[in-house]
XYZ file of C-alpha atoms in Angstrom:
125
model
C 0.000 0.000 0.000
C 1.457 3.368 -0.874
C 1.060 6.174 1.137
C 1.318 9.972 0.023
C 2.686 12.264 2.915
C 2.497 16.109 1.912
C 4.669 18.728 4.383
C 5.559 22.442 3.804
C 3.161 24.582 4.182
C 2.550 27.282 6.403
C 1.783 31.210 6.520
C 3.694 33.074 4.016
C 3.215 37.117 2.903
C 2.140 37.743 -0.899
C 5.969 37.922 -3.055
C 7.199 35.207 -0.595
C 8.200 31.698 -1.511
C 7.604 27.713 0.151
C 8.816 24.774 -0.892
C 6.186 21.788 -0.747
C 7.418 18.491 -0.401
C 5.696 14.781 -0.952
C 7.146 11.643 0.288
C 6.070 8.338 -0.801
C 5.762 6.052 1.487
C 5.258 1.653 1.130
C 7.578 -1.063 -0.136
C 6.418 -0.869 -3.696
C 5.754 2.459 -5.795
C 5.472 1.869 -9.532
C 4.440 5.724 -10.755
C 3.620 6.527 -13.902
C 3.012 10.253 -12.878
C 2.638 12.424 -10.384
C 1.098 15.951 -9.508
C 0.009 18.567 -7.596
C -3.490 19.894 -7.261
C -4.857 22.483 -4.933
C -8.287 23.059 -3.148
C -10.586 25.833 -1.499
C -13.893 25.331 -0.092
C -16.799 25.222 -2.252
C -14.964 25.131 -5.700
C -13.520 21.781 -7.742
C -9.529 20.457 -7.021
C -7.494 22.497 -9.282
C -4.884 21.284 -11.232
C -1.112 22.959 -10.203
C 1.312 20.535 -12.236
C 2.278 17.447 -13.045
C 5.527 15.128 -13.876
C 6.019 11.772 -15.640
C 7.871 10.025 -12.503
C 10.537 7.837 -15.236
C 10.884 10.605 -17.744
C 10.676 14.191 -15.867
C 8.175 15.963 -18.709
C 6.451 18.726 -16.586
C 3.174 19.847 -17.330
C 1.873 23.040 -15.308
C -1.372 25.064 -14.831
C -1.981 28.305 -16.464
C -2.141 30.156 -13.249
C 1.368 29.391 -11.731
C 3.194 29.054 -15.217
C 6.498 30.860 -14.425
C 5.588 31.024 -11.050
C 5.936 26.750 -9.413
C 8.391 24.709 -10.379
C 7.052 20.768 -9.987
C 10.261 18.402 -9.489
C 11.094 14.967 -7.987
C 13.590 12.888 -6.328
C 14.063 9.528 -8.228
C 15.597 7.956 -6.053
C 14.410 9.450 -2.692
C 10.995 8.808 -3.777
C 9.409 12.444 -3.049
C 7.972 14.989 -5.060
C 8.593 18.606 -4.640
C 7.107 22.114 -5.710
C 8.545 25.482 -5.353
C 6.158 28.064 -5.315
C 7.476 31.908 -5.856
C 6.024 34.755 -6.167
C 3.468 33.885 -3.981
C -0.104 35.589 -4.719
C -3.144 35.639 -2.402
C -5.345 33.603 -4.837
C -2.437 30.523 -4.242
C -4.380 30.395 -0.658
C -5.418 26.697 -0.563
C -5.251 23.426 0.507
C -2.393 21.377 -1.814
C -2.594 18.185 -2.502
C -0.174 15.598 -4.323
C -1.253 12.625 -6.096
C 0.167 9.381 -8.020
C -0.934 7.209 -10.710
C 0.468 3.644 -11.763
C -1.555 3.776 -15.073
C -0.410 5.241 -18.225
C -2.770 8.348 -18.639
C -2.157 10.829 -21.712
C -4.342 13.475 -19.807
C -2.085 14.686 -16.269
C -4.678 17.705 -15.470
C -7.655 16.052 -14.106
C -8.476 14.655 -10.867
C -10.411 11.733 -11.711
C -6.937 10.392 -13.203
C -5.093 9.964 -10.052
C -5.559 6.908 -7.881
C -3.321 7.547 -4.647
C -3.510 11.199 -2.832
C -2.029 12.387 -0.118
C -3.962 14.344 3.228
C -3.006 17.704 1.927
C -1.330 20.666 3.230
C -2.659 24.024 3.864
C -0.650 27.227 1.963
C -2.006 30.685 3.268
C -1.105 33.992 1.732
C -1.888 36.447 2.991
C -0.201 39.905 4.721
């Protein structure tokens, strides 16, 4: 059974940066990608970026384009995003997720079949 186990949020002012990290957890992990999404109440999980786990193609959201950088650890098994730049609208709940399946589309929810608990980002000054 793999586990997802997000860390690094916290209270940050708009312009600052964090550094989210997502360790995998379980004997086996087989991923064919993982991602990012992020969540407020009341509206659908947004997608933040994504990677292909063997390969490293990124894949980000219009919103953060230039902003997050999505990257992994191969070999340490955890998945990373820097956020800069940080904007009050980035306020949310972040959540990473893993799929074993090949899946041509990296942006939707419904895609993903592990997730971790999530990790609350605020922004605000």
């Amino acid at each position: 059974q793999v586990q997802l186990v997000e860390s690094g949020g916290g209270l940050v002012q708009p312009g600052a940066s964090l550094r989210l990290s997502c360790a995998v957890e379980g004997r086996v992990f087989g991923s064919h990608a993982m991602a990012w999404f992020r969540q407020v109440p009341g509206i659908d999980r947004e997608f933040v970026a994504a990677v292909k786990w063997v390969v490293g193609t990124t894949q980000y959201g219009d919103p953060v384009k230039g902003r997050f950088t999505i990257s992994r650890d191969y070999h340490k098994r955890t998945l990373y995003l820097q956020m800069d730049a940080l904007r009050p609208e980035d306020t949310a709940v972040y959540f990473c997720a893993s799929t074993s399946y090949f899946r041509s589309v990296l942006d939707t929810p419904s895609n993903y079949d592990v997730w971790g608990q999530g990790t609350q980002v605020t922004v605000s000054s």
